[in-house]
Coordinates of N, CA and C and ligand atoms in Angstrom, one line a residue:
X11 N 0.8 -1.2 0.0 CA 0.0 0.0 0.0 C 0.9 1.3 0.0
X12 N 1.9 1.5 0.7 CA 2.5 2.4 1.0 C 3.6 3.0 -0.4
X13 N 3.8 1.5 -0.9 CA 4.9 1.8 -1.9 C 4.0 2.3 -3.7
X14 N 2.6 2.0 -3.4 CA 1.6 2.1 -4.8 C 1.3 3.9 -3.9
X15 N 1.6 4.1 -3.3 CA 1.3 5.7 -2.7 C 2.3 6.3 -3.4
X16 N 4.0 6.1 -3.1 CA 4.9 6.5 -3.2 C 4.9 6.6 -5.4
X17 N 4.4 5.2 -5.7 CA 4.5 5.5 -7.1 C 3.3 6.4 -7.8
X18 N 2.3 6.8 -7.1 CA 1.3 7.8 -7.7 C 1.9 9.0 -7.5
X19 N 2.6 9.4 -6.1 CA 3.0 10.3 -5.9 C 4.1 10.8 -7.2
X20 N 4.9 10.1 -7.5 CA 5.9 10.3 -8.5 C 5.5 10.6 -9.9
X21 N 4.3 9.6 -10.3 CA 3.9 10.2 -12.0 C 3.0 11.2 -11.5
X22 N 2.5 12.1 -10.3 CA 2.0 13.0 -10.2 C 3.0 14.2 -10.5
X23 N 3.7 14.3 -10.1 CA 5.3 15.0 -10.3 C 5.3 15.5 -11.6
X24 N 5.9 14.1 -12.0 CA 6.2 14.4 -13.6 C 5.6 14.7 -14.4
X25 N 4.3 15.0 -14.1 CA 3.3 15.3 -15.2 C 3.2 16.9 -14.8
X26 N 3.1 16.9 -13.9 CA 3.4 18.3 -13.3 C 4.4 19.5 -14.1
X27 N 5.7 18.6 -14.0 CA 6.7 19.7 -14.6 C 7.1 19.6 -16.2
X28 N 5.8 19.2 -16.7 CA 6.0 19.1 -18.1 C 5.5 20.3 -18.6
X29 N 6.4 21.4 -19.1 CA 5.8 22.5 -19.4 C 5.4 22.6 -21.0
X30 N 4.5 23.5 -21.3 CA 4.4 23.5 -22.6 C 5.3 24.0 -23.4
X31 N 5.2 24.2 -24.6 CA 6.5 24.2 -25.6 C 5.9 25.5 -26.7
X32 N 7.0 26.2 -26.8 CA 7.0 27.4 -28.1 C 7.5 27.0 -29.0
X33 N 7.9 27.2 -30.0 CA 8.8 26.9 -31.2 C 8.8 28.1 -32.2
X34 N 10.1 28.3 -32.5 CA 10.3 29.7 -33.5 C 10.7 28.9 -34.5
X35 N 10.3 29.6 -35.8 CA 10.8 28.9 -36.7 C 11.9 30.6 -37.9
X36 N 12.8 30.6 -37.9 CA 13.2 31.8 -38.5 C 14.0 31.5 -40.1
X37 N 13.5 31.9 -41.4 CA 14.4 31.8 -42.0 C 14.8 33.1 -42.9
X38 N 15.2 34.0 -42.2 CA 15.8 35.4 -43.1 C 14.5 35.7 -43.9
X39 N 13.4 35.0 -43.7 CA 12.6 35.7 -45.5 C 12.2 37.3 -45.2
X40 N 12.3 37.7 -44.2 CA 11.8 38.8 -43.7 C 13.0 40.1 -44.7
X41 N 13.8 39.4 -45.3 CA 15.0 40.2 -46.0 C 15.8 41.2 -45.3
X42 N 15.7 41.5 -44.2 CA 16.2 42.5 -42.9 C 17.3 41.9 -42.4
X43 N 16.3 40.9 -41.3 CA 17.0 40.8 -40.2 C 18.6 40.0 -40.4
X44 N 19.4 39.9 -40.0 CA 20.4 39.3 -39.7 C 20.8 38.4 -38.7
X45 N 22.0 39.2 -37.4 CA 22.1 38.7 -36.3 C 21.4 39.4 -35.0
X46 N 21.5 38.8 -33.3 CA 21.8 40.0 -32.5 C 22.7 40.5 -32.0
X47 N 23.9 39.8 -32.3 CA 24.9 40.3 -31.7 C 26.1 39.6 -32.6
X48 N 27.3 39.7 -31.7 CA 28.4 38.5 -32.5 C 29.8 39.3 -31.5
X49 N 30.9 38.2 -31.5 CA 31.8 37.9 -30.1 C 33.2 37.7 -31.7
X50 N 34.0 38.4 -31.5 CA 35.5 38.1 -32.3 C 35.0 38.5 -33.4
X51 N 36.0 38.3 -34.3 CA 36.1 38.8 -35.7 C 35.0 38.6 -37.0
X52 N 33.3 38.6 -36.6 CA 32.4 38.3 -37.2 C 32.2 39.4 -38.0
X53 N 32.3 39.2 -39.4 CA 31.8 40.9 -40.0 C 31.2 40.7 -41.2
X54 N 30.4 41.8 -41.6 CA 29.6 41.8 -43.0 C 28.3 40.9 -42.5
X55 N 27.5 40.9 -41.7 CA 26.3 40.2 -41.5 C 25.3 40.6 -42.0
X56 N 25.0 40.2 -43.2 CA 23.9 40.5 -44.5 C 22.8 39.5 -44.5
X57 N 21.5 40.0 -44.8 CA 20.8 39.4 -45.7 C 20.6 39.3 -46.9
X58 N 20.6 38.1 -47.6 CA 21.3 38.0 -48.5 C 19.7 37.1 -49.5
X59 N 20.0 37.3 -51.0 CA 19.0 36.2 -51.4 C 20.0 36.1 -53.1
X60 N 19.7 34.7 -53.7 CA 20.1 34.7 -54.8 C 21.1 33.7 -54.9
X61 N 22.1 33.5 -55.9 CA 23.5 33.2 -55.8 C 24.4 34.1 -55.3
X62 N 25.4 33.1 -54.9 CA 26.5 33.8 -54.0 C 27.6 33.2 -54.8
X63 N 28.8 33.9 -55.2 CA 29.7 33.6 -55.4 C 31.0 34.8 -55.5
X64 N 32.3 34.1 -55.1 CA 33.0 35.0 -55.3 C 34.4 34.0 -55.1
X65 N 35.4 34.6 -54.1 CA 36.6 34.1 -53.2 C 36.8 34.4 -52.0
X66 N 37.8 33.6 -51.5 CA 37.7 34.0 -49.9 C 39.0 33.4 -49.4
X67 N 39.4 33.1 -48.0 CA 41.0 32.7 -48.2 C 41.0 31.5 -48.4
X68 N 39.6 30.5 -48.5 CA 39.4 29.4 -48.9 C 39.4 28.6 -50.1
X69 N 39.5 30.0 -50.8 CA 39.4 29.8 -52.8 C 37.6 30.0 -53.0
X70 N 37.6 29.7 -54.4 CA 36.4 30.6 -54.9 C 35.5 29.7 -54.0
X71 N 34.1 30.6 -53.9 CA 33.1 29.9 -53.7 C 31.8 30.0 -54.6
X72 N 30.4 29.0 -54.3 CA 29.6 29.2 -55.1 C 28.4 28.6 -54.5
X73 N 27.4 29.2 -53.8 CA 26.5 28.9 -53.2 C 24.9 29.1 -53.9
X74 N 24.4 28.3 -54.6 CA 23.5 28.2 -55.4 C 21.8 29.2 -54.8
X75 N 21.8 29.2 -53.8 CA 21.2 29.8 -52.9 C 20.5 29.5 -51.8
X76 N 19.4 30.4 -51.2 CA 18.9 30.0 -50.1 C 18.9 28.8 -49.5
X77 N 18.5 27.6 -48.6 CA 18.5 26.1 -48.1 C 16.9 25.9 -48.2
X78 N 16.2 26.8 -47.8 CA 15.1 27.0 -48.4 C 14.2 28.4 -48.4
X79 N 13.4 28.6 -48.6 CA 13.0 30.3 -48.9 C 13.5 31.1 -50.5
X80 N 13.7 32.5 -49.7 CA 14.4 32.8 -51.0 C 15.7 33.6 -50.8
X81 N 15.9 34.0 -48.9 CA 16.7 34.7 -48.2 C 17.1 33.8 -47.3
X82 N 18.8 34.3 -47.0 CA 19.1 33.5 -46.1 C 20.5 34.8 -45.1
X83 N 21.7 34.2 -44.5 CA 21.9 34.9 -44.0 C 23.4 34.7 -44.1
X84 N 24.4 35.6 -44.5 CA 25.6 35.7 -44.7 C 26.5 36.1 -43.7
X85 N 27.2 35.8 -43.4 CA 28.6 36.3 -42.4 C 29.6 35.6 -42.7
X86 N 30.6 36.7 -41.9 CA 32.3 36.6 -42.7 C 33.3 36.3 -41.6
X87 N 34.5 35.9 -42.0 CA 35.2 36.0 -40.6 C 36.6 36.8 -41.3
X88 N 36.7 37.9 -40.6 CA 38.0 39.2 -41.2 C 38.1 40.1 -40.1
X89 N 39.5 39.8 -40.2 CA 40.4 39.1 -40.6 C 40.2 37.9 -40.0
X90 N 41.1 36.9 -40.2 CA 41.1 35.6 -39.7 C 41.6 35.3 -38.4
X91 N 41.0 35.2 -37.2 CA 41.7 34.8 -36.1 C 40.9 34.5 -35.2
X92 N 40.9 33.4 -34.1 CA 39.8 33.5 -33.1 C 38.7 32.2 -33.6
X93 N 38.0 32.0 -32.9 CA 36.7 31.7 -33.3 C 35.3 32.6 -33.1
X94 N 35.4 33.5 -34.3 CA 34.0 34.0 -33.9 C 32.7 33.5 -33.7
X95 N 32.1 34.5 -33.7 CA 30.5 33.7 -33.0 C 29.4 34.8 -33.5
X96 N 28.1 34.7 -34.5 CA 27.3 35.1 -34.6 C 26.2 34.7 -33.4
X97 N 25.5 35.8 -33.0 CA 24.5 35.3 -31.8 C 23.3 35.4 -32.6
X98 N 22.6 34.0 -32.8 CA 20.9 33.9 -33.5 C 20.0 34.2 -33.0
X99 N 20.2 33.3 -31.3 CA 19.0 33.9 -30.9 C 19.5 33.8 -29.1
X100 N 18.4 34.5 -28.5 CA 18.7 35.0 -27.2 C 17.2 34.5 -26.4
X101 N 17.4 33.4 -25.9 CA 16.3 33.0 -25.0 C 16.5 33.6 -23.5
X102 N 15.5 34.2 -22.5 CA 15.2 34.6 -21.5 C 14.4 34.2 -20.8
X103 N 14.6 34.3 -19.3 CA 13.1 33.9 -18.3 C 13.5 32.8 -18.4
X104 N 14.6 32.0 -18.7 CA 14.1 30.4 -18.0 C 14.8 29.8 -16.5
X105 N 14.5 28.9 -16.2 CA 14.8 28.6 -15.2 C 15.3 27.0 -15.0
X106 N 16.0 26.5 -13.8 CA 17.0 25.5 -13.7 C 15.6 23.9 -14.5
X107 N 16.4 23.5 -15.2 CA 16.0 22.2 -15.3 C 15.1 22.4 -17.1
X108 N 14.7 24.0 -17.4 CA 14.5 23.9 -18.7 C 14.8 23.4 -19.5
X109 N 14.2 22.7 -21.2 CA 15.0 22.0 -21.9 C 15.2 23.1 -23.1
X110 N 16.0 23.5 -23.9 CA 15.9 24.4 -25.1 C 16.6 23.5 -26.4
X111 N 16.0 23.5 -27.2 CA 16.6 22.5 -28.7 C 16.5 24.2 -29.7
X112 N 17.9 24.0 -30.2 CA 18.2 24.7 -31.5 C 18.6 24.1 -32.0
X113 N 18.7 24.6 -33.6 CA 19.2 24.1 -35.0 C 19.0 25.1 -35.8
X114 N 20.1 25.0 -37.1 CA 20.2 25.8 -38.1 C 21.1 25.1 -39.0
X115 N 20.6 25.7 -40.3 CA 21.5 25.2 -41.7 C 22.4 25.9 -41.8
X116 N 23.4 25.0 -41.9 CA 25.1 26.1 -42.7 C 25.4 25.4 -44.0
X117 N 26.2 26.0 -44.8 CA 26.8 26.0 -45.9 C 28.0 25.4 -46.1
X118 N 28.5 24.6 -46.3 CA 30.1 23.9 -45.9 C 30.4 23.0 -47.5
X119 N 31.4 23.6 -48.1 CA 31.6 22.4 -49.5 C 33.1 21.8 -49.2
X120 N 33.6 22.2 -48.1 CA 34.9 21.2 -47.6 C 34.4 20.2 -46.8
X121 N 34.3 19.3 -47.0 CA 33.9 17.8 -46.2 C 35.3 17.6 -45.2
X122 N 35.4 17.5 -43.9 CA 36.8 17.1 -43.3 C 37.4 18.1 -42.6
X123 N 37.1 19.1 -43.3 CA 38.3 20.4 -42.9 C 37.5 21.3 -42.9
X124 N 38.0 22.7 -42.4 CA 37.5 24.2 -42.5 C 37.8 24.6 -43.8
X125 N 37.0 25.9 -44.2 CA 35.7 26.2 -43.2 C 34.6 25.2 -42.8
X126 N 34.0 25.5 -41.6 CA 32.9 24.4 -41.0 C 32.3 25.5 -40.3
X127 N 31.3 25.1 -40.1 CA 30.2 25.8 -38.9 C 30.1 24.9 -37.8
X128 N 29.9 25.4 -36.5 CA 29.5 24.6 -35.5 C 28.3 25.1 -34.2
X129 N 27.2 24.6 -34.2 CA 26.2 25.5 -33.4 C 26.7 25.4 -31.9
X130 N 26.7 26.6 -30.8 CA 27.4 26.8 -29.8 C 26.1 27.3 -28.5
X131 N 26.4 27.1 -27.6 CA 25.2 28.1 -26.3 C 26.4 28.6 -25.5
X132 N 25.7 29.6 -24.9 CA 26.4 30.2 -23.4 C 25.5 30.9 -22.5
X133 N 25.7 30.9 -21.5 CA 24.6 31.8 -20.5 C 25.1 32.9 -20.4
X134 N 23.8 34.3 -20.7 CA 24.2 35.1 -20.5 C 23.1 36.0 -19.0
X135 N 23.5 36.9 -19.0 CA 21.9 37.6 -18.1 C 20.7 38.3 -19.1
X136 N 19.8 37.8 -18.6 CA 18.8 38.0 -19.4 C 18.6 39.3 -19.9
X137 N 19.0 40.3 -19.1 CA 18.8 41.9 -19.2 C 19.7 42.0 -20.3
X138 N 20.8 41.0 -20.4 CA 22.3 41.8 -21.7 C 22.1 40.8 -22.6
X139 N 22.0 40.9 -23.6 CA 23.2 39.6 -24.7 C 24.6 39.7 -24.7
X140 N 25.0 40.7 -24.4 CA 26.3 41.0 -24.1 C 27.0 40.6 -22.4
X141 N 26.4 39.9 -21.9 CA 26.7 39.5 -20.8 C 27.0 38.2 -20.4
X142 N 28.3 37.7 -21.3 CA 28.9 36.4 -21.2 C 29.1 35.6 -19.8
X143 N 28.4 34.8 -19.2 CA 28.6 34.2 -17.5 C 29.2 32.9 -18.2
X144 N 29.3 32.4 -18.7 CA 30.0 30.8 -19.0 C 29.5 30.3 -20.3
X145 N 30.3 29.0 -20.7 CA 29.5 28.5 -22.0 C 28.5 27.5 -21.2
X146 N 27.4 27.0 -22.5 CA 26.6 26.2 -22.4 C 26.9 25.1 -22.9
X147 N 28.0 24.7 -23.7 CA 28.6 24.1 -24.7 C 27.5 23.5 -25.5
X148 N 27.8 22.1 -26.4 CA 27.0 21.5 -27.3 C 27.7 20.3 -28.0
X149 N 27.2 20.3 -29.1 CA 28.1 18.7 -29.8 C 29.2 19.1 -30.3
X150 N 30.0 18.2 -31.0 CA 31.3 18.8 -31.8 C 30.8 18.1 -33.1
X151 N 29.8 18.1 -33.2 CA 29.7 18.0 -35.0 C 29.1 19.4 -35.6
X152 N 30.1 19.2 -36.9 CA 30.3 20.1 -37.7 C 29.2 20.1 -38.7
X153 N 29.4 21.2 -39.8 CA 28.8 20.6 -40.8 C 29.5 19.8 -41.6
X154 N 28.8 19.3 -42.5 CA 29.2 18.0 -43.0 C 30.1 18.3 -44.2
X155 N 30.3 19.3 -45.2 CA 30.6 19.6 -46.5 C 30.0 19.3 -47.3
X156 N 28.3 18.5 -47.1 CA 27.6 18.1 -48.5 C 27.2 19.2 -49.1
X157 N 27.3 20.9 -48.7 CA 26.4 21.5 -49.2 C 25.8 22.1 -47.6
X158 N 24.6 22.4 -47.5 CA 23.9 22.4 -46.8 C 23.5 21.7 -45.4
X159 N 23.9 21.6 -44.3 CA 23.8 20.2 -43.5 C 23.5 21.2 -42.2
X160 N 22.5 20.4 -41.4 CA 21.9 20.7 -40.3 C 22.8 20.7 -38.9
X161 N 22.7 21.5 -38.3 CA 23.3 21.4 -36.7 C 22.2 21.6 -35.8
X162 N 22.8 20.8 -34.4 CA 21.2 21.1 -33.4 C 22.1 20.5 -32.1
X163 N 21.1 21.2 -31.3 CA 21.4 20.4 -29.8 C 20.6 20.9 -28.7
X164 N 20.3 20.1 -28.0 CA 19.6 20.0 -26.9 C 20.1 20.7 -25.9
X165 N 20.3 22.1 -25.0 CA 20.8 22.2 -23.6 C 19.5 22.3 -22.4
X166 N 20.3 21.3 -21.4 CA 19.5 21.5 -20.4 C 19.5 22.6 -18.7
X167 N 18.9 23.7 -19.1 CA 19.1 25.1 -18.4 C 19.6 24.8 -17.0
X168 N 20.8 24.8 -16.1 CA 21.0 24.7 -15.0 C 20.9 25.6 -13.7
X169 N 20.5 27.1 -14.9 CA 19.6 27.5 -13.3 C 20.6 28.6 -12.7
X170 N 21.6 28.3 -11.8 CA 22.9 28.8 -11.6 C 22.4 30.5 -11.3
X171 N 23.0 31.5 -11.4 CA 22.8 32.9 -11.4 C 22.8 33.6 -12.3
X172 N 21.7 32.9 -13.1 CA 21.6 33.6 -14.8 C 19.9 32.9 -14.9
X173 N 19.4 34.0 -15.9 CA 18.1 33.2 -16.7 C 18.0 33.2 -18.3
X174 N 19.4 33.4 -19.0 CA 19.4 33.7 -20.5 C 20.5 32.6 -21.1
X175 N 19.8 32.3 -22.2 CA 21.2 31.1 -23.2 C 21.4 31.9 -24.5
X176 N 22.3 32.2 -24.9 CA 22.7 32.5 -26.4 C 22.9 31.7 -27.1
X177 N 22.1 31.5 -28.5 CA 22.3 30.2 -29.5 C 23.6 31.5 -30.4
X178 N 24.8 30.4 -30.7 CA 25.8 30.9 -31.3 C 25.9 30.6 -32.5
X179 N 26.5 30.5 -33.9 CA 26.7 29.8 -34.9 C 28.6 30.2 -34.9
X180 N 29.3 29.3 -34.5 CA 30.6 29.2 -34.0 C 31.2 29.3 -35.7
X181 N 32.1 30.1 -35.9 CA 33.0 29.9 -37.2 C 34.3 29.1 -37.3
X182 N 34.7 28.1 -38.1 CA 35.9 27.9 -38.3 C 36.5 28.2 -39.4
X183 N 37.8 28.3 -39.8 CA 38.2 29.3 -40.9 C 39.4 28.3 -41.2
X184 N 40.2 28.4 -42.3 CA 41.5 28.1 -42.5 C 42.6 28.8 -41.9
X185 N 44.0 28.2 -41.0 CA 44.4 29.1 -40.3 C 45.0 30.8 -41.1
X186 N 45.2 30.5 -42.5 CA 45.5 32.0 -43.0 C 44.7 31.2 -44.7
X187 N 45.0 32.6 -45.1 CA 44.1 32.5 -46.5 C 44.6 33.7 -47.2
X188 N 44.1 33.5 -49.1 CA 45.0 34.7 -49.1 C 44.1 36.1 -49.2
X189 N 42.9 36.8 -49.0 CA 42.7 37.7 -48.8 C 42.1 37.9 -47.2
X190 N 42.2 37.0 -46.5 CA 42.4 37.7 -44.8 C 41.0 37.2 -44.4
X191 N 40.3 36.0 -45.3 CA 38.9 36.2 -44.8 C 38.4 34.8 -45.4
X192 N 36.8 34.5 -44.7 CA 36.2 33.2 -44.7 C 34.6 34.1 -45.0
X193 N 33.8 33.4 -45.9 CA 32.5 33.8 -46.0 C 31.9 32.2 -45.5
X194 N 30.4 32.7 -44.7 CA 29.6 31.6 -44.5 C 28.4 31.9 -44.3
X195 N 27.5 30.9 -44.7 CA 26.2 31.2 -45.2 C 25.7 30.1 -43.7
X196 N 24.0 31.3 -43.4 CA 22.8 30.4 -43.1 C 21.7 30.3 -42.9
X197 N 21.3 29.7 -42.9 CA 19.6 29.2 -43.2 C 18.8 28.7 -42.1
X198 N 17.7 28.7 -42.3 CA 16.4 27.5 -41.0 C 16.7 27.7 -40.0
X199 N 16.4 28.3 -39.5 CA 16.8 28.6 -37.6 C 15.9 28.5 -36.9
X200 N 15.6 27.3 -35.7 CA 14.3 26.9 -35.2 C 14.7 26.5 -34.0
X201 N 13.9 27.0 -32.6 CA 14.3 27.3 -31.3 C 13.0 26.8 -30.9
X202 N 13.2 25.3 -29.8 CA 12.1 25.3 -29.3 C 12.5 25.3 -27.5
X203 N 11.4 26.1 -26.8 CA 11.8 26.7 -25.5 C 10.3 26.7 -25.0
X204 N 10.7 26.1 -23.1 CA 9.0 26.4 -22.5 C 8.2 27.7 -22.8
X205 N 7.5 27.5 -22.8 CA 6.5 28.8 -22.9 C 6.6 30.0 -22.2
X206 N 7.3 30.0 -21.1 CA 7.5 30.8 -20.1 C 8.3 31.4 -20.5
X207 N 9.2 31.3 -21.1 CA 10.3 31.8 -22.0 C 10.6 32.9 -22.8
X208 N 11.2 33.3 -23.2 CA 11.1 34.8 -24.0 C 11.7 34.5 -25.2
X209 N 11.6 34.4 -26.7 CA 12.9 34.2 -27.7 C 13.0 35.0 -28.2
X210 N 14.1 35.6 -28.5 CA 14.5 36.9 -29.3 C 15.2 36.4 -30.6
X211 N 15.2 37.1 -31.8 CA 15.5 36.5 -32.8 C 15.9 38.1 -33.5
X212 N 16.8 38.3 -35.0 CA 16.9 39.2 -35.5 C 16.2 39.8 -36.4
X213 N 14.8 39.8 -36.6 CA 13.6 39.8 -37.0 C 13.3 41.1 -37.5
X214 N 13.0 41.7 -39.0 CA 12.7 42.9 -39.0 C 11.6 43.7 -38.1
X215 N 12.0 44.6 -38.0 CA 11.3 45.8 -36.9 C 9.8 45.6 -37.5
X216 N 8.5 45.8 -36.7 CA 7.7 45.6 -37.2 C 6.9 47.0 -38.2
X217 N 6.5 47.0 -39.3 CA 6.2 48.9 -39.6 C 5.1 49.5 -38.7
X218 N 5.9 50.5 -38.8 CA 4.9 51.5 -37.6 C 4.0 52.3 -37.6
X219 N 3.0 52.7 -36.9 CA 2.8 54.2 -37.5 C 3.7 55.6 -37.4
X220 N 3.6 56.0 -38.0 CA 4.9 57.2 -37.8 C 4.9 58.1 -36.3
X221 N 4.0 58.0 -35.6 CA 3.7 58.7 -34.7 C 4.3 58.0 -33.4
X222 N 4.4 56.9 -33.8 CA 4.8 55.5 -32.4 C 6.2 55.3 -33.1
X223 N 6.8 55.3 -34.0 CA 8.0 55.0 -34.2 C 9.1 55.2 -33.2
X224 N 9.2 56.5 -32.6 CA 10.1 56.7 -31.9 C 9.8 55.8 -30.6
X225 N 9.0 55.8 -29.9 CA 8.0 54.7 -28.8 C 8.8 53.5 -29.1
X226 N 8.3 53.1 -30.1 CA 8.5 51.9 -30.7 C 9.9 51.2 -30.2
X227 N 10.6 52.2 -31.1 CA 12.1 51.7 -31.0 C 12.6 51.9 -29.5
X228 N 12.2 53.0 -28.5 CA 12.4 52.7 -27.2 C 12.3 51.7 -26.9
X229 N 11.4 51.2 -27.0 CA 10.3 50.1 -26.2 C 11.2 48.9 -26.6
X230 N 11.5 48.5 -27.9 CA 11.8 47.1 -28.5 C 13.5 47.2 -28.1
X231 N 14.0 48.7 -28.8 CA 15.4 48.2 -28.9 C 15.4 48.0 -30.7
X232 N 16.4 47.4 -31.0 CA 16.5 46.9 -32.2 C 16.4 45.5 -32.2
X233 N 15.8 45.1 -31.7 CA 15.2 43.5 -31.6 C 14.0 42.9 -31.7
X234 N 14.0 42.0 -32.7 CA 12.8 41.6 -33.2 C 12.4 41.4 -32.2
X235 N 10.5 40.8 -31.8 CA 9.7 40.6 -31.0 C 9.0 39.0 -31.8
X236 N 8.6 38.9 -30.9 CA 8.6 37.0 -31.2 C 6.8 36.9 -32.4
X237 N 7.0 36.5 -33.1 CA 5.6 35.6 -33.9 C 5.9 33.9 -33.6
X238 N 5.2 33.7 -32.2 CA 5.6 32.4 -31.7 C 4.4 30.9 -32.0
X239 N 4.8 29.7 -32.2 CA 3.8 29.5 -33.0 C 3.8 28.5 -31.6
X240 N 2.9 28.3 -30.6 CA 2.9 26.8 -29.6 C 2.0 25.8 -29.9
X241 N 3.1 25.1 -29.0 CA 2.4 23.8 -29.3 C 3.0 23.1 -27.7
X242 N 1.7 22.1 -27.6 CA 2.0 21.0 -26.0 C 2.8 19.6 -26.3
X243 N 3.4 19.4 -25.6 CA 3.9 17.6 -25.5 C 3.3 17.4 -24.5
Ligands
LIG324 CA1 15.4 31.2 -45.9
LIG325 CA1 34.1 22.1 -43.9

């Protein structure tokens, strides 16, 4: 009797702390946005649509376009040194034991070697993006070189003296090259986070009335505001 108590007690729990789920789904079509931030030598953060082609210290490139949509999102690494870091997105408000799943497409035609992309977390304070407290780390897979290839990972929020994670898109570069630089492309960026949660993303500004514009931009900042779509598990 006592131990059929102890096990009701338990799946009462667990059902308890199953929170509901948001999901962002972002792919540049907005033709604006970019990043929200970015850490080392990240530069030229464009939205981009069409073919891409040129050179870089990696030799020519040629990116047929978007992964899907019609826009997608470019960044550079110049000069070469470091591992930079583009910041995608900026979740807030969570608390110890949250689960957060990102993923996004990168661009990679070296299979093996750099350039590669690699998706990254760190905790920051919710109030900054600019407020690095530790990393969150993630997997060490790359992208693959077929082209287009997905990265993702699961972190589970520990709570600690922070309420904010930064999703990163980590750059790797050839150690030198011959004009001082690395181009890299991305696509699909999809953040799923409890509901409780806040996601920030680089999302064009919404249009205004002209009279609220100035308000506006107080109010927001230069940061998109969420079109969140939920859903329960
Ligand atoms: Ca797109
Ligand atoms: Ca590569």
């Amino acid at each position: 009797m006592f131990i059929k108590t102890l096990i009701a007690a338990g799946v009462a729990l667990a059902t308890s702390q199953a929170h509901a789920l948001q999901t962002l789904d972002y792919g540049w079509e907005d033709g604006v946005g970019t990043i929200l931030g970015s850490f080392g030598n990240l530069a030229d953060a464009t939205n981009v649509s069409g073919s891409q082609s040129g050179s870089d210290g990696a030799g020519s490139y040629s990116v047929s376009g978007a992964r899907s949509g019609s826009r997608f999102l470019h960044v550079a690494e110049a000069p070469l040194g470091g591992t930079p870091q583009a910041y995608l997105a900026f979740i807030t408000g969570l608390q110890a034991g949250d689960q957060v799943s990102a993923s996004f497409w990168g661009y990679d035609s070296s299979a093996g070697t750099n350039p590669s992309l690699r998706i990254w977390g760190h905790y920051a304070d919710g109030a900054d993006i600019n407020s690095y407290v530790k990393s969150a780390g993630s997997s060490n897979t790359y992208t693959d070189g077929s082209g287009w290839s997905q990265l993702s990972n699961t972190w589970t929020f520990d709570g600690g003296a922070t309420d904010g994670l930064v999703i990163e898109a980590r750059l790797y570069s050839m150690t030198s090259g011959g004009n001082n630089r690395t181009d890299f492309w991305i696509d699909d960026l999809r953040i799923s986070a409890p509901d409780h949660a806040t996601i920030q993303f680089a999302a064009a500004l919404p249009v205004p009335e002209p009279e609220s514009y100035a308000l506006m931009l107080a109010g927001l900042g230069m940061m998109g505001c969420i079109a969140r779509r939920r859903s329960r598990r």
